[in-house]
Coordinates of C-alpha atoms in Angstrom, one line a residue:
M1081 CA -7.1 -61.8 45.6
D1082 CA -4.0 -59.8 44.8
I1083 CA -4.8 -58.5 41.0
T1084 CA -3.2 -56.5 38.7
I1085 CA -4.6 -54.8 35.4
Y1086 CA -2.3 -53.0 32.9
H1087 CA -5.0 -50.3 32.0
N1088 CA -5.5 -47.6 29.4
S1089 CA -8.4 -45.5 30.6
R1090 CA -8.7 -45.0 26.7
C1091 CA -9.7 -48.3 25.5
G1092 CA -13.0 -49.6 25.8
T1093 CA -11.6 -53.3 26.2
S1094 CA -9.5 -52.3 29.1
R1095 CA -12.6 -50.5 30.8
N1096 CA -14.6 -53.3 30.1
T1097 CA -12.4 -55.4 31.8
L1098 CA -11.5 -53.3 34.8
A1099 CA -15.6 -53.3 35.1
A1100 CA -16.0 -57.3 35.1
I1101 CA -13.3 -57.4 37.5
R1102 CA -14.8 -55.1 40.1
E1103 CA -18.2 -56.7 39.6
A1104 CA -16.7 -60.0 40.8
G1105 CA -15.8 -58.2 44.0
H1106 CA -12.5 -57.5 43.4
E1107 CA -10.7 -54.3 43.8
P1108 CA -7.6 -54.3 41.4
Q1109 CA -4.3 -52.7 41.6
V1110 CA -5.0 -50.6 38.5
V1111 CA -1.6 -49.4 36.7
D1112 CA -1.7 -47.0 33.8
Y1113 CA 1.0 -48.8 32.0
L1114 CA 1.5 -45.9 29.4
A1115 CA 2.4 -43.7 32.4
T1116 CA 4.3 -46.5 34.4
P1117 CA 5.5 -49.2 31.8
P1118 CA 6.6 -52.5 33.1
T1119 CA 10.3 -53.3 33.1
R1120 CA 11.3 -55.5 29.8
E1121 CA 11.4 -58.4 32.6
A1122 CA 8.1 -58.0 33.5
L1123 CA 6.9 -57.7 30.2
S1124 CA 8.5 -60.9 29.0
R1125 CA 7.3 -62.6 32.0
M1126 CA 3.6 -61.6 31.7
I1127 CA 3.7 -62.2 27.8
A1128 CA 5.2 -66.0 28.8
D1129 CA 2.8 -66.4 31.8
A1130 CA -0.2 -65.5 29.5
G1131 CA 0.9 -68.2 26.7
L1132 CA 1.6 -65.8 24.0
S1133 CA 4.2 -65.1 21.7
V1134 CA 5.9 -61.3 21.8
R1135 CA 4.0 -61.0 18.4
E1136 CA 0.7 -61.5 19.6
A1137 CA 1.3 -59.0 22.4
V1138 CA 2.0 -56.3 20.6
R1139 CA -0.1 -53.7 19.0
S1140 CA 0.4 -53.8 15.4
K1141 CA -2.4 -51.5 14.5
E1142 CA -0.6 -48.7 16.2
A1143 CA 0.9 -46.2 13.6
L1144 CA 4.1 -46.2 15.4
F1145 CA 4.6 -50.1 15.1
T1146 CA 5.1 -49.6 10.9
E1147 CA 6.6 -46.1 11.7
L1148 CA 9.2 -48.2 13.5
G1149 CA 9.7 -50.9 10.5
L1150 CA 8.4 -53.4 13.3
D1151 CA 6.4 -55.1 10.5
A1152 CA 9.7 -55.9 8.2
P1153 CA 10.4 -59.4 7.9
G1154 CA 13.1 -60.8 10.5
V1155 CA 12.3 -58.5 13.6
D1156 CA 12.8 -60.7 16.3
D1157 CA 11.2 -60.5 20.0
A1158 CA 14.3 -58.9 21.4
A1159 CA 13.4 -55.8 19.0
L1160 CA 9.8 -56.2 19.6
L1161 CA 10.3 -56.0 23.4
D1162 CA 12.6 -53.3 23.6
A1163 CA 10.2 -51.2 21.2
M1164 CA 7.4 -52.2 23.6
V1165 CA 9.3 -51.1 26.5
A1166 CA 10.4 -47.6 24.9
H1167 CA 7.0 -46.9 23.4
P1168 CA 4.2 -48.5 25.8
I1169 CA 1.3 -47.7 23.4
L1170 CA 2.8 -50.9 21.4
I1171 CA 1.9 -52.9 24.6
N1172 CA -1.5 -55.0 23.6
R1173 CA -4.1 -54.4 26.6
P1174 CA -5.5 -55.0 29.1
F1175 CA -2.9 -57.8 30.8
V1176 CA -4.4 -59.0 34.0
V1177 CA -1.9 -60.6 36.5
T1178 CA -4.0 -62.6 39.2
P1179 CA -2.7 -65.5 41.5
K1180 CA -4.4 -68.0 39.0
G1181 CA -2.5 -66.7 35.9
V1182 CA -2.1 -64.0 33.4
R1183 CA -4.3 -63.1 30.7
L1184 CA -4.1 -60.9 27.6
C1185 CA -7.7 -60.0 28.1
R1186 CA -8.8 -59.5 24.6
P1187 CA -12.1 -59.9 24.6
F1188 CA -12.5 -58.9 28.1
E1189 CA -14.3 -61.8 29.0
R1190 CA -11.1 -63.5 29.2
V1191 CA -10.4 -62.1 32.6
H1192 CA -13.2 -64.7 34.1
E1193 CA -10.3 -67.6 33.6
V1194 CA -8.1 -65.6 36.0
L1195 CA -10.6 -64.8 38.6

């Protein structure tokens, strides 16, 4: 099965998701999305395919979120997507893409829905 995980090795949830994929017998393509972020188009598609809003896919707990004023009323999806592409630390993690679908695996057990 062709599986891609947008991974941050410093994130426990991301590490647990990667381990769950491997325990299920798959070796995914691991994308360090901080070093190689998805394009705006790819990110937008992943978010939509996962059934999320852009706001649900952004890491609002990151200090940068507030520093950039993204918590202000009226910040739209386009501005959030632009910020996520410019600052990939703002992308919530881990996204997993498989032929069965896309999930933001928080909690990590959500990966089983697409394996």
